[in-house]
GROMACS .gro file of C-alpha atoms in nm:
model
  485
    1MET     CA    1   2.106  -3.122  -2.701
    2SER     CA    2   2.326  -2.873  -2.521
    3GLY     CA    3   2.090  -2.587  -2.455
    4SER     CA    4   2.212  -2.300  -2.241
    5PRO     CA    5   2.035  -2.196  -1.924
    6PRO     CA    6   1.828  -1.880  -1.921
    7PRO     CA    7   1.980  -1.546  -1.818
    8THR     CA    8   2.165  -1.557  -1.487
    9GLY     CA    9   1.996  -1.257  -1.334
   10GLY     CA   10   2.302  -1.036  -1.300
   11PHE     CA   11   2.554  -1.302  -1.200
   12VAL     CA   12   2.870  -1.363  -1.404
   13ARG     CA   13   2.994  -1.717  -1.478
   14ARG     CA   14   3.349  -1.698  -1.344
   15ILE     CA   15   3.384  -2.006  -1.120
   16GLY     CA   16   3.557  -2.305  -1.280
   17LEU     CA   17   3.589  -2.670  -1.177
   18PHE     CA   18   3.883  -2.628  -0.940
   19GLN     CA   19   3.727  -2.332  -0.762
   20ALA     CA   20   3.384  -2.502  -0.743
   21THR     CA   21   3.544  -2.814  -0.592
   22ALA     CA   22   3.743  -2.597  -0.352
   23ILE     CA   23   3.426  -2.416  -0.244
   24ASN     CA   24   3.254  -2.749  -0.174
   25MET     CA   25   3.550  -2.902   0.009
   26SER     CA   26   3.616  -2.590   0.217
   27GLN     CA   27   3.255  -2.598   0.333
   28MET     CA   28   3.257  -2.975   0.394
   29CYS     CA   29   3.586  -2.999   0.579
   30GLY     CA   30   3.549  -2.703   0.807
   31ILE     CA   31   3.556  -2.760   1.178
   32GLY     CA   32   3.322  -3.060   1.136
   33PRO     CA   33   3.550  -3.365   1.160
   34PHE     CA   34   3.773  -3.198   1.418
   35VAL     CA   35   3.483  -3.167   1.663
   36THR     CA   36   3.270  -3.467   1.565
   37ILE     CA   37   3.530  -3.746   1.591
   38PRO     CA   38   3.468  -3.769   1.968
   39LEU     CA   39   3.091  -3.740   1.909
   40MET     CA   40   3.107  -4.029   1.663
   41VAL     CA   41   3.306  -4.242   1.910
   42ALA     CA   42   3.048  -4.164   2.178
   43ALA     CA   43   2.761  -4.260   1.945
   44PHE     CA   44   2.911  -4.604   1.867
   45GLY     CA   45   3.083  -4.657   2.201
   46GLY     CA   46   3.425  -4.734   2.055
   47PRO     CA   47   3.659  -4.712   1.753
   48GLN     CA   48   3.403  -4.891   1.535
   49ALA     CA   49   3.282  -4.532   1.491
   50ILE     CA   50   3.454  -4.543   1.153
   51ILE     CA   51   3.129  -4.702   1.031
   52GLY     CA   52   2.956  -4.368   1.080
   53PHE     CA   53   3.187  -4.185   0.840
   54VAL     CA   54   3.153  -4.460   0.579
   55ALA     CA   55   2.772  -4.458   0.608
   56GLY     CA   56   2.772  -4.079   0.583
   57ALA     CA   57   2.980  -4.099   0.266
   58VAL     CA   58   2.739  -4.348   0.106
   59LEU     CA   59   2.442  -4.122   0.182
   60ALA     CA   60   2.632  -3.814   0.061
   61LEU     CA   61   2.722  -3.985  -0.269
   62ALA     CA   62   2.364  -4.103  -0.326
   63ASP     CA   63   2.224  -3.759  -0.248
   64GLY     CA   64   2.510  -3.594  -0.438
   65LEU     CA   65   2.408  -3.771  -0.759
   66ILE     CA   66   2.061  -3.620  -0.718
   67TRP     CA   67   2.218  -3.276  -0.682
   68ALA     CA   68   2.440  -3.348  -0.983
   69GLU     CA   69   2.151  -3.423  -1.220
   70LEU     CA   70   1.940  -3.132  -1.099
   71GLY     CA   71   2.228  -2.886  -1.090
   72ALA     CA   72   2.353  -2.978  -1.437
   73SER     CA   73   2.011  -2.943  -1.599
   74LEU     CA   74   1.886  -2.642  -1.395
   75PRO     CA   75   2.197  -2.434  -1.318
   76GLY     CA   76   2.035  -2.130  -1.163
   77SER     CA   77   2.107  -1.921  -0.855
   78GLY     CA   78   1.949  -2.075  -0.546
   79GLY     CA   79   2.001  -2.450  -0.597
   80THR     CA   80   1.710  -2.638  -0.443
   81TYR     CA   81   1.481  -2.338  -0.487
   82VAL     CA   82   1.518  -2.365  -0.867
   83TYR     CA   83   1.470  -2.743  -0.869
   84LEU     CA   84   1.152  -2.739  -0.658
   85ARG     CA   85   1.012  -2.444  -0.850
   86GLN     CA   86   1.046  -2.632  -1.177
   87ALA     CA   87   0.926  -2.971  -1.049
   88PHE     CA   88   0.624  -2.885  -0.834
   89GLN     CA   89   0.476  -2.582  -1.011
   90TYR     CA   90   0.227  -2.799  -1.201
   91ARG     CA   91   0.017  -2.897  -0.896
   92SER     CA   92   0.101  -2.673  -0.601
   93GLY     CA   93   0.211  -2.352  -0.766
   94ARG     CA   94   0.482  -2.178  -0.566
   95LEU     CA   95   0.424  -2.360  -0.238
   96MET     CA   96   0.730  -2.589  -0.243
   97PRO     CA   97   0.990  -2.327  -0.343
   98PHE     CA   98   0.841  -2.087  -0.086
   99LEU     CA   99   0.868  -2.351   0.189
  100PHE     CA  100   1.223  -2.432   0.088
  101VAL     CA  101   1.334  -2.070   0.112
  102TRP     CA  102   1.148  -2.044   0.442
  103THR     CA  103   1.338  -2.341   0.587
  104ALA     CA  104   1.670  -2.260   0.417
  105MET     CA  105   1.676  -1.921   0.585
  106LEU     CA  106   1.694  -2.121   0.909
  107PHE     CA  107   1.894  -2.438   0.845
  108ILE     CA  108   2.175  -2.289   0.634
  109PRO     CA  109   2.273  -2.033   0.902
  110LEU     CA  110   2.237  -2.304   1.169
  111ILE     CA  111   2.494  -2.513   0.984
  112MET     CA  112   2.725  -2.211   0.977
  113SER     CA  113   2.668  -2.150   1.347
  114THR     CA  114   2.801  -2.498   1.429
  115GLY     CA  115   3.122  -2.400   1.250
  116VAL     CA  116   3.158  -2.091   1.466
  117VAL     CA  117   3.086  -2.294   1.781
  118GLY     CA  118   3.367  -2.531   1.680
  119PHE     CA  119   3.595  -2.235   1.605
  120VAL     CA  120   3.558  -2.102   1.958
  121GLN     CA  121   3.592  -2.453   2.098
  122TYR     CA  122   3.934  -2.500   1.934
  123LEU     CA  123   4.036  -2.147   2.022
  124GLY     CA  124   4.001  -2.263   2.381
  125TYR     CA  125   4.306  -2.484   2.326
  126LEU     CA  126   4.521  -2.179   2.249
  127ALA     CA  127   4.360  -1.975   2.527
  128PRO     CA  128   4.265  -2.216   2.809
  129GLY     CA  129   4.136  -1.933   3.026
  130LEU     CA  130   3.887  -1.815   2.766
  131GLY     CA  131   3.562  -1.743   2.947
  132PRO     CA  132   3.207  -1.785   2.816
  133THR     CA  133   3.153  -1.413   2.756
  134ALA     CA  134   3.482  -1.370   2.573
  135GLY     CA  135   3.405  -1.677   2.361
  136ASP     CA  136   3.066  -1.537   2.268
  137LEU     CA  137   3.215  -1.203   2.166
  138ILE     CA  138   3.490  -1.367   1.959
  139GLY     CA  139   3.237  -1.587   1.779
  140LEU     CA  140   3.020  -1.288   1.695
  141GLY     CA  141   3.330  -1.105   1.572
  142VAL     CA  142   3.416  -1.395   1.341
  143ILE     CA  143   3.067  -1.383   1.187
  144ALA     CA  144   3.095  -1.007   1.135
  145LEU     CA  145   3.433  -1.052   0.963
  146VAL     CA  146   3.292  -1.318   0.728
  147VAL     CA  147   3.009  -1.087   0.624
  148LEU     CA  148   3.255  -0.803   0.563
  149LEU     CA  149   3.477  -1.021   0.342
  150LEU     CA  150   3.176  -1.139   0.143
  151TRP     CA  151   3.082  -0.776   0.080
  152ARG     CA  152   3.310  -0.794  -0.223
  153GLY     CA  153   3.301  -0.904  -0.587
  154ILE     CA  154   3.293  -1.273  -0.681
  155ALA     CA  155   3.637  -1.250  -0.846
  156HIS     CA  156   3.796  -1.159  -0.513
  157ILE     CA  157   3.591  -1.423  -0.333
  158ALA     CA  158   3.708  -1.697  -0.569
  159ARG     CA  159   4.072  -1.616  -0.495
  160ILE     CA  160   4.014  -1.599  -0.120
  161THR     CA  161   3.830  -1.932  -0.127
  162THR     CA  162   4.116  -2.101  -0.314
  163VAL     CA  163   4.370  -1.979  -0.058
  164MET     CA  164   4.158  -2.103   0.234
  165TRP     CA  165   4.110  -2.438   0.059
  166VAL     CA  166   4.489  -2.478   0.045
  167VAL     CA  167   4.512  -2.397   0.417
  168MET     CA  168   4.247  -2.661   0.487
  169ILE     CA  169   4.443  -2.924   0.294
  170VAL     CA  170   4.764  -2.835   0.481
  171ALA     CA  171   4.588  -2.854   0.820
  172VAL     CA  172   4.434  -3.198   0.767
  173ALA     CA  173   4.754  -3.327   0.601
  174LEU     CA  174   4.961  -3.230   0.906
  175VAL     CA  175   4.718  -3.397   1.147
  176ILE     CA  176   4.713  -3.712   0.935
  177LEU     CA  177   5.093  -3.714   0.899
  178ALA     CA  178   5.141  -3.668   1.273
  179ALA     CA  179   4.905  -3.958   1.339
  180VAL     CA  180   5.082  -4.183   1.088
  181THR     CA  181   5.422  -4.124   1.247
  182HIS     CA  182   5.296  -4.242   1.588
  183PHE     CA  183   5.021  -4.479   1.481
  184SER     CA  184   4.935  -4.777   1.704
  185PRO     CA  185   4.712  -5.041   1.540
  186ASN     CA  186   4.637  -5.194   1.880
  187ARG     CA  187   4.501  -4.863   2.002
  188ALA     CA  188   4.314  -4.780   1.680
  189PHE     CA  189   4.134  -5.115   1.665
  190ASP     CA  190   4.075  -5.171   2.036
  191TYR     CA  191   3.713  -5.269   1.992
  192PRO     CA  192   3.498  -5.322   2.301
  193SER     CA  193   3.298  -5.641   2.350
  194GLY     CA  194   2.995  -5.655   2.119
  195ALA     CA  195   3.119  -5.373   1.896
  196PHE     CA  196   2.983  -5.544   1.584
  197ASP     CA  197   2.676  -5.712   1.728
  198PHE     CA  198   2.443  -5.645   1.437
  199ALA     CA  199   2.157  -5.810   1.622
  200SER     CA  200   2.185  -5.557   1.902
  201THR     CA  201   1.945  -5.265   1.929
  202ALA     CA  202   2.230  -5.060   2.076
  203PHE     CA  203   2.438  -5.106   1.760
  204TRP     CA  204   2.163  -4.977   1.532
  205ALA     CA  205   2.085  -4.693   1.770
  206GLY     CA  206   2.451  -4.594   1.751
  207PHE     CA  207   2.444  -4.635   1.373
  208ALA     CA  208   2.149  -4.396   1.337
  209GLY     CA  209   2.316  -4.142   1.560
  210GLY     CA  210   2.646  -4.187   1.378
  211LEU     CA  211   2.481  -4.153   1.037
  212THR     CA  212   2.339  -3.816   1.146
  213ILE     CA  213   2.680  -3.695   1.260
  214GLY     CA  214   2.841  -3.839   0.947
  215ILE     CA  215   2.611  -3.665   0.698
  216TYR     CA  216   2.654  -3.342   0.893
  217ASP     CA  217   3.029  -3.371   0.833
  218TYR     CA  218   2.972  -3.416   0.459
  219LEU     CA  219   2.722  -3.131   0.423
  220GLY     CA  220   2.857  -2.876   0.180
  221TYR     CA  221   2.899  -3.101  -0.125
  222ASN     CA  222   2.612  -2.898  -0.270
  223THR     CA  223   2.746  -2.547  -0.197
  224ALA     CA  224   2.853  -2.475  -0.556
  225ALA     CA  225   2.507  -2.579  -0.679
  226TYR     CA  226   2.358  -2.284  -0.492
  227MET     CA  227   2.580  -2.068  -0.714
  228GLY     CA  228   2.477  -2.237  -1.039
  229ALA     CA  229   2.437  -1.902  -1.216
  230GLU     CA  230   2.804  -1.823  -1.143
  231ILE     CA  231   2.953  -2.157  -1.258
  232LYS     CA  232   3.135  -2.192  -1.589
  233ASN     CA  233   2.996  -2.475  -1.805
  234PRO     CA  234   2.768  -2.593  -1.521
  235GLY     CA  235   2.652  -2.906  -1.704
  236ARG     CA  236   3.001  -3.053  -1.669
  237THR     CA  237   3.143  -2.859  -1.375
  238LEU     CA  238   2.872  -2.914  -1.111
  239PRO     CA  239   2.852  -3.298  -1.129
  240ARG     CA  240   3.231  -3.329  -1.120
  241ALA     CA  241   3.271  -3.080  -0.837
  242ILE     CA  242   3.008  -3.264  -0.629
  243VAL     CA  243   3.145  -3.616  -0.681
  244TRP     CA  244   3.513  -3.519  -0.653
  245SER     CA  245   3.456  -3.321  -0.334
  246ILE     CA  246   3.270  -3.610  -0.167
  247LEU     CA  247   3.535  -3.866  -0.260
  248GLY     CA  248   3.817  -3.635  -0.155
  249ILE     CA  249   3.661  -3.551   0.180
  250MET     CA  250   3.574  -3.918   0.243
  251ALA     CA  251   3.942  -4.011   0.211
  252ILE     CA  252   4.038  -3.725   0.442
  253TYR     CA  253   3.781  -3.818   0.706
  254LEU     CA  254   3.875  -4.185   0.712
  255LEU     CA  255   4.243  -4.100   0.753
  256LEU     CA  256   4.165  -3.846   1.024
  257GLN     CA  257   3.939  -4.082   1.219
  258ILE     CA  258   4.164  -4.387   1.203
  259GLY     CA  259   4.475  -4.176   1.261
  260ALA     CA  260   4.331  -4.003   1.569
  261LEU     CA  261   4.219  -4.336   1.716
  262GLY     CA  262   4.569  -4.473   1.658
  263VAL     CA  263   4.721  -4.199   1.874
  264ILE     CA  264   4.455  -4.116   2.134
  265ASP     CA  265   4.284  -4.381   2.348
  266TRP     CA  266   3.919  -4.363   2.246
  267LYS     CA  267   3.810  -4.363   2.610
  268ARG     CA  268   3.975  -4.022   2.651
  269MET     CA  269   3.739  -3.884   2.387
  270LEU     CA  270   3.445  -3.960   2.617
  271ASP     CA  271   3.582  -3.749   2.903
  272PRO     CA  272   3.446  -3.392   2.866
  273HIS     CA  273   3.736  -3.256   3.072
  274ASP     CA  274   4.001  -3.405   2.843
  275ILE     CA  275   4.131  -3.201   2.546
  276ALA     CA  276   4.080  -3.516   2.336
  277ALA     CA  277   3.704  -3.459   2.372
  278THR     CA  278   3.706  -3.087   2.289
  279SER     CA  279   4.011  -3.045   2.060
  280VAL     CA  280   4.100  -3.393   1.937
  281ALA     CA  281   4.326  -3.277   1.651
  282SER     CA  282   4.524  -3.056   1.888
  283ALA     CA  283   4.553  -3.353   2.125
  284VAL     CA  284   4.693  -3.568   1.843
  285LEU     CA  285   4.959  -3.307   1.758
  286GLU     CA  286   5.050  -3.252   2.123
  287GLU     CA  287   5.085  -3.625   2.177
  288THR     CA  288   5.305  -3.673   1.868
  289TRP     CA  289   5.502  -3.357   1.783
  290GLY     CA  290   5.465  -3.155   2.099
  291LYS     CA  291   5.282  -2.847   2.224
  292GLY     CA  292   5.434  -2.602   1.975
  293ALA     CA  293   5.330  -2.806   1.672
  294ALA     CA  294   4.983  -2.852   1.820
  295GLN     CA  295   4.943  -2.475   1.855
  296VAL     CA  296   5.052  -2.411   1.494
  297VAL     CA  297   4.812  -2.671   1.353
  298THR     CA  298   4.533  -2.542   1.576
  299VAL     CA  299   4.572  -2.203   1.407
  300LEU     CA  300   4.536  -2.373   1.068
  301ILE     CA  301   4.226  -2.554   1.192
  302LEU     CA  302   4.079  -2.220   1.298
  303ILE     CA  303   4.140  -2.087   0.947
  304THR     CA  304   3.973  -2.399   0.806
  305ALA     CA  305   3.670  -2.343   1.029
  306PHE     CA  306   3.656  -1.982   0.915
  307ALA     CA  307   3.669  -2.095   0.552
  308SER     CA  308   3.371  -2.326   0.597
  309VAL     CA  309   3.158  -2.045   0.739
  310PHE     CA  310   3.279  -1.816   0.460
  311THR     CA  311   3.185  -2.051   0.176
  312GLY     CA  312   2.858  -2.155   0.342
  313LEU     CA  313   2.730  -1.799   0.371
  314LEU     CA  314   2.861  -1.727   0.021
  315GLY     CA  315   2.641  -1.997  -0.131
  316GLY     CA  316   2.351  -1.971   0.112
  317SER     CA  317   2.300  -1.598   0.062
  318ARG     CA  318   2.208  -1.671  -0.301
  319VAL     CA  319   1.904  -1.882  -0.203
  320PRO     CA  320   1.650  -1.605  -0.125
  321TYR     CA  321   1.773  -1.390  -0.415
  322ASP     CA  322   1.636  -1.606  -0.695
  323ALA     CA  323   1.310  -1.662  -0.507
  324ALA     CA  324   1.258  -1.290  -0.453
  325ARG     CA  325   1.340  -1.216  -0.815
  326ASP     CA  326   1.065  -1.462  -0.915
  327ARG     CA  327   0.822  -1.316  -0.658
  328VAL     CA  328   0.827  -1.621  -0.433
  329PHE     CA  329   0.985  -1.445  -0.137
  330PHE     CA  330   1.005  -1.094   0.001
  331ARG     CA  331   1.088  -0.862  -0.285
  332ALA     CA  332   1.357  -0.677  -0.093
  333TYR     CA  333   1.576  -0.990  -0.121
  334ALA     CA  334   1.603  -0.939  -0.498
  335LYS     CA  335   1.827  -0.634  -0.453
  336MET     CA  336   2.184  -0.676  -0.579
  337HIS     CA  337   2.481  -0.470  -0.469
  338PRO     CA  338   2.526  -0.205  -0.742
  339ARG     CA  339   2.902  -0.257  -0.770
  340HIS     CA  340   2.991  -0.609  -0.655
  341GLN     CA  341   2.672  -0.786  -0.771
  342PHE     CA  342   2.582  -0.998  -0.467
  343PRO     CA  343   2.248  -1.031  -0.282
  344VAL     CA  344   2.265  -0.767  -0.009
  345LEU     CA  345   1.973  -0.858   0.217
  346GLY     CA  346   2.024  -1.235   0.183
  347LEU     CA  347   2.381  -1.208   0.309
  348ALA     CA  348   2.287  -0.970   0.590
  349THR     CA  349   1.992  -1.181   0.710
  350MET     CA  350   2.185  -1.507   0.712
  351GLY     CA  351   2.469  -1.337   0.896
  352VAL     CA  352   2.228  -1.230   1.171
  353ILE     CA  353   2.065  -1.577   1.198
  354THR     CA  354   2.411  -1.737   1.211
  355ALA     CA  355   2.493  -1.514   1.506
  356VAL     CA  356   2.172  -1.612   1.687
  357GLY     CA  357   2.231  -1.982   1.616
  358PHE     CA  358   2.588  -1.952   1.744
  359LEU     CA  359   2.470  -1.807   2.075
  360ILE     CA  360   2.209  -2.084   2.108
  361GLY     CA  361   2.468  -2.349   2.025
  362ARG     CA  362   2.708  -2.215   2.285
  363HIS     CA  363   2.453  -2.283   2.558
  364THR     CA  364   2.336  -2.626   2.442
  365ASP     CA  365   2.536  -2.916   2.300
  366LEU     CA  366   2.657  -2.961   1.944
  367VAL     CA  367   2.464  -3.286   1.888
  368THR     CA  368   2.135  -3.113   1.966
  369LEU     CA  369   2.212  -2.831   1.723
  370ILE     CA  370   2.299  -3.087   1.453
  371GLN     CA  371   1.970  -3.270   1.517
  372LEU     CA  372   1.768  -2.950   1.490
  373LEU     CA  373   1.920  -2.837   1.161
  374THR     CA  374   1.904  -3.181   0.996
  375THR     CA  375   1.536  -3.240   1.080
  376VAL     CA  376   1.442  -2.899   0.943
  377MET     CA  377   1.646  -2.967   0.628
  378VAL     CA  378   1.526  -3.322   0.558
  379LEU     CA  379   1.160  -3.251   0.484
  380VAL     CA  380   1.173  -2.962   0.237
  381GLN     CA  381   1.515  -3.017   0.082
  382ALA     CA  382   1.638  -3.377   0.094
  383LEU     CA  383   1.308  -3.562   0.048
  384ALA     CA  384   1.161  -3.302  -0.187
  385GLN     CA  385   1.464  -3.318  -0.418
  386ILE     CA  386   1.443  -3.696  -0.438
  387ALA     CA  387   1.087  -3.653  -0.565
  388ALA     CA  388   1.190  -3.364  -0.793
  389VAL     CA  389   1.428  -3.579  -0.999
  390THR     CA  390   1.150  -3.823  -1.090
  391VAL     CA  391   0.889  -3.552  -1.141
  392LEU     CA  392   1.112  -3.358  -1.380
  393ARG     CA  393   1.197  -3.667  -1.582
  394LYS     CA  394   0.826  -3.720  -1.637
  395ARG     CA  395   0.716  -3.356  -1.673
  396GLN     CA  396   1.010  -3.228  -1.880
  397PRO     CA  397   1.157  -3.527  -2.063
  398ALA     CA  398   1.307  -3.300  -2.333
  399LEU     CA  399   1.501  -3.091  -2.078
  400PRO     CA  400   1.873  -3.109  -2.164
  401ARG     CA  401   2.048  -3.323  -1.904
  402PRO     CA  402   2.427  -3.301  -1.949
  403TYR     CA  403   2.448  -3.545  -1.658
  404ARG     CA  404   2.198  -3.821  -1.579
  405MET     CA  405   2.209  -4.000  -1.245
  406TRP     CA  406   2.407  -4.323  -1.252
  407LEU     CA  407   2.201  -4.639  -1.183
  408TYR     CA  408   1.876  -4.442  -1.159
  409PRO     CA  409   1.667  -4.480  -0.941
  410LEU     CA  410   1.897  -4.667  -0.698
  411PRO     CA  411   2.070  -4.354  -0.561
  412SER     CA  412   1.729  -4.199  -0.495
  413VAL     CA  413   1.619  -4.507  -0.299
  414VAL     CA  414   1.941  -4.514  -0.095
  415ALA     CA  415   1.911  -4.143  -0.019
  416LEU     CA  416   1.545  -4.181   0.078
  417VAL     CA  417   1.617  -4.460   0.327
  418GLY     CA  418   1.915  -4.273   0.473
  419TRP     CA  419   1.728  -3.946   0.527
  420LEU     CA  420   1.427  -4.126   0.678
  421VAL     CA  421   1.654  -4.306   0.926
  422ILE     CA  422   1.807  -3.974   1.031
  423TYR     CA  423   1.469  -3.805   1.066
  424GLY     CA  424   1.298  -4.090   1.248
  425TYR     CA  425   1.577  -4.126   1.502
  426ALA     CA  426   1.609  -3.754   1.576
  427ASP     CA  427   1.389  -3.740   1.886
  428ARG     CA  428   1.551  -4.046   2.041
  429ASN     CA  429   1.898  -3.906   1.987
  430ALA     CA  430   1.808  -3.571   2.143
  431PRO     CA  431   1.585  -3.657   2.441
  432GLY     CA  432   1.383  -3.369   2.579
  433ARG     CA  433   1.458  -3.141   2.281
  434HIS     CA  434   1.194  -3.278   2.035
  435PRO     CA  435   1.361  -3.178   1.703
  436ILE     CA  436   1.091  -3.357   1.499
  437GLU     CA  437   0.821  -3.149   1.663
  438TRP     CA  438   1.022  -2.832   1.608
  439SER     CA  439   1.072  -2.915   1.240
  440LEU     CA  440   0.704  -2.988   1.187
  441GLY     CA  441   0.609  -2.672   1.373
  442TRP     CA  442   0.842  -2.461   1.159
  443LEU     CA  443   0.699  -2.622   0.844
  444ALA     CA  444   0.342  -2.556   0.959
  445LEU     CA  445   0.431  -2.195   1.031
  446GLY     CA  446   0.576  -2.174   0.680
  447CYS     CA  447   0.249  -2.302   0.533
  448VAL     CA  448   0.058  -2.031   0.719
  449ALA     CA  449   0.304  -1.770   0.593
  450PHE     CA  450   0.260  -1.900   0.239
  451VAL     CA  451  -0.120  -1.874   0.255
  452LEU     CA  452  -0.096  -1.514   0.377
  453TRP     CA  453   0.167  -1.429   0.116
  454ALA     CA  454  -0.027  -1.602  -0.167
  455ARG     CA  455  -0.341  -1.412  -0.077
  456PHE     CA  456  -0.153  -1.082  -0.087
  457GLU     CA  457   0.017  -1.168  -0.419
  458LYS     CA  458  -0.303  -1.323  -0.561
  459VAL     CA  459  -0.130  -1.643  -0.674
  460TRP     CA  460  -0.233  -2.007  -0.632
  461PRO     CA  461  -0.446  -2.102  -0.440
  462PHE     CA  462  -0.592  -1.751  -0.467
  463GLY     CA  463  -0.511  -1.715  -0.833
  464PRO     CA  464  -0.410  -1.918  -1.139
  465ARG     CA  465  -0.106  -2.145  -1.136
  466GLU     CA  466   0.179  -2.002  -1.343
  467VAL     CA  467   0.383  -2.267  -1.522
  468ARG     CA  468   0.724  -2.146  -1.637
  469GLU     CA  469   0.954  -2.393  -1.810
  470GLU     CA  470   1.227  -2.138  -1.883
  471TYR     CA  471   1.516  -2.387  -1.894
  472LEU     CA  472   1.329  -2.609  -2.137
  473GLU     CA  473   1.223  -2.307  -2.344
  474ALA     CA  474   1.581  -2.177  -2.357
  475ALA     CA  475   1.697  -2.513  -2.491
  476GLU     CA  476   1.423  -2.513  -2.753
  477ARG     CA  477   1.523  -2.163  -2.869
  478GLU     CA  478   1.885  -2.266  -2.914
  479ARG     CA  479   1.812  -2.595  -3.088
  480PRO     CA  480   1.934  -2.565  -3.448
  481GLU     CA  481   1.661  -2.550  -3.708
  482PRO     CA  482   1.643  -2.851  -3.942
  483ALA     CA  483   1.808  -2.802  -4.281
  484ARG     CA  484   1.571  -2.722  -4.563
  485GLY     CA  485   1.591  -2.942  -4.870
   0.00000   0.00000   0.00000
């Protein structure tokens, strides 16, 4: 069966495999690895930090296969919103999709805000005298520029994204090449005593912290899935874009991490006053090819960071649109731009929250911000989607699945364990900040908001449950009728 998805709600399917992969990779390899290499070294206490990137890749691949099956069979605008709406409507009505949109309106902009924090951090290499106020104003200006560029048609956006993806590839290639030309194995593999003591509590504490940083660096492999209604041949394109982007970024990250450690003494990355701790890629270029080359590559890294924010807001702004169109979120979010056909209020709201998150991130530390956004995301996206795959296989067995998860249910089990490790370790890795409590509080507030909204809309639990299997029904309508004898 090859049934088509239902109408796309005003979106046009113009994004192909290359562009979808570019969108994912631009979002994944933004400023992330350039600012988290020192954080990963600090978590593990040495160059064995490479374990964190490998563990992050394993979790990303396991979770990516979940996204691949769901995205291929339910290619609508909004990604997780569509998947949870289809899977959990039978028992809890619109609760789960409502809670997802509620949390996504927070964690997606928070992810983007970390990119802007990193942008300003690297800008400090080009302008060492940049003060806090000037940095804040520049970061806010970057967010405003992203929103302005996105205020255009998807055809223009696809071309812009492709160009920025090329810049990203050039930036990381130059850093890797510079590291290779001056690589020292003795420096790269200068492990401290007890680095691989698997019986040590400290090792597993570092592993949990490193896994959190690692999966943060890979976040974005699902960006194209949020734009499922704009993807050409989504049943084939989305799974390939997800898997290819994860494998490609994994190779890049491993080369970046090992290469940087082969040029810069890892102990320098622990000194907050050393440029190796704040702008490690610039430090690599300065150490190898000189100050001029470091400045040029820093500019490319800034463009890469900009691209990640651009693609993240591009995909994220689609999340509340589909929910509002289905009356599961505020109706104003269903409004499309009359000319360029993009969700107006979704883009504007996420732009504002990104700005607020950026200002918060500037006055805390990046690890804390990462902990906050991951704990909020884990409950209503990561864990809920793992359940959604199984629920949909049981509830809608006839749903066309152009891609079925390899080795099912092993990837689901791996993803479940990985996300639970990240969530359970969050408070310990951010002492005094209580990210678990914040995530539970935000979720509880979302439940209260849902009850009030459901009462106003007179839907479950204050009205009948509405079951809509539109993807399955669309496939049934397009199934050829049997030949008559």
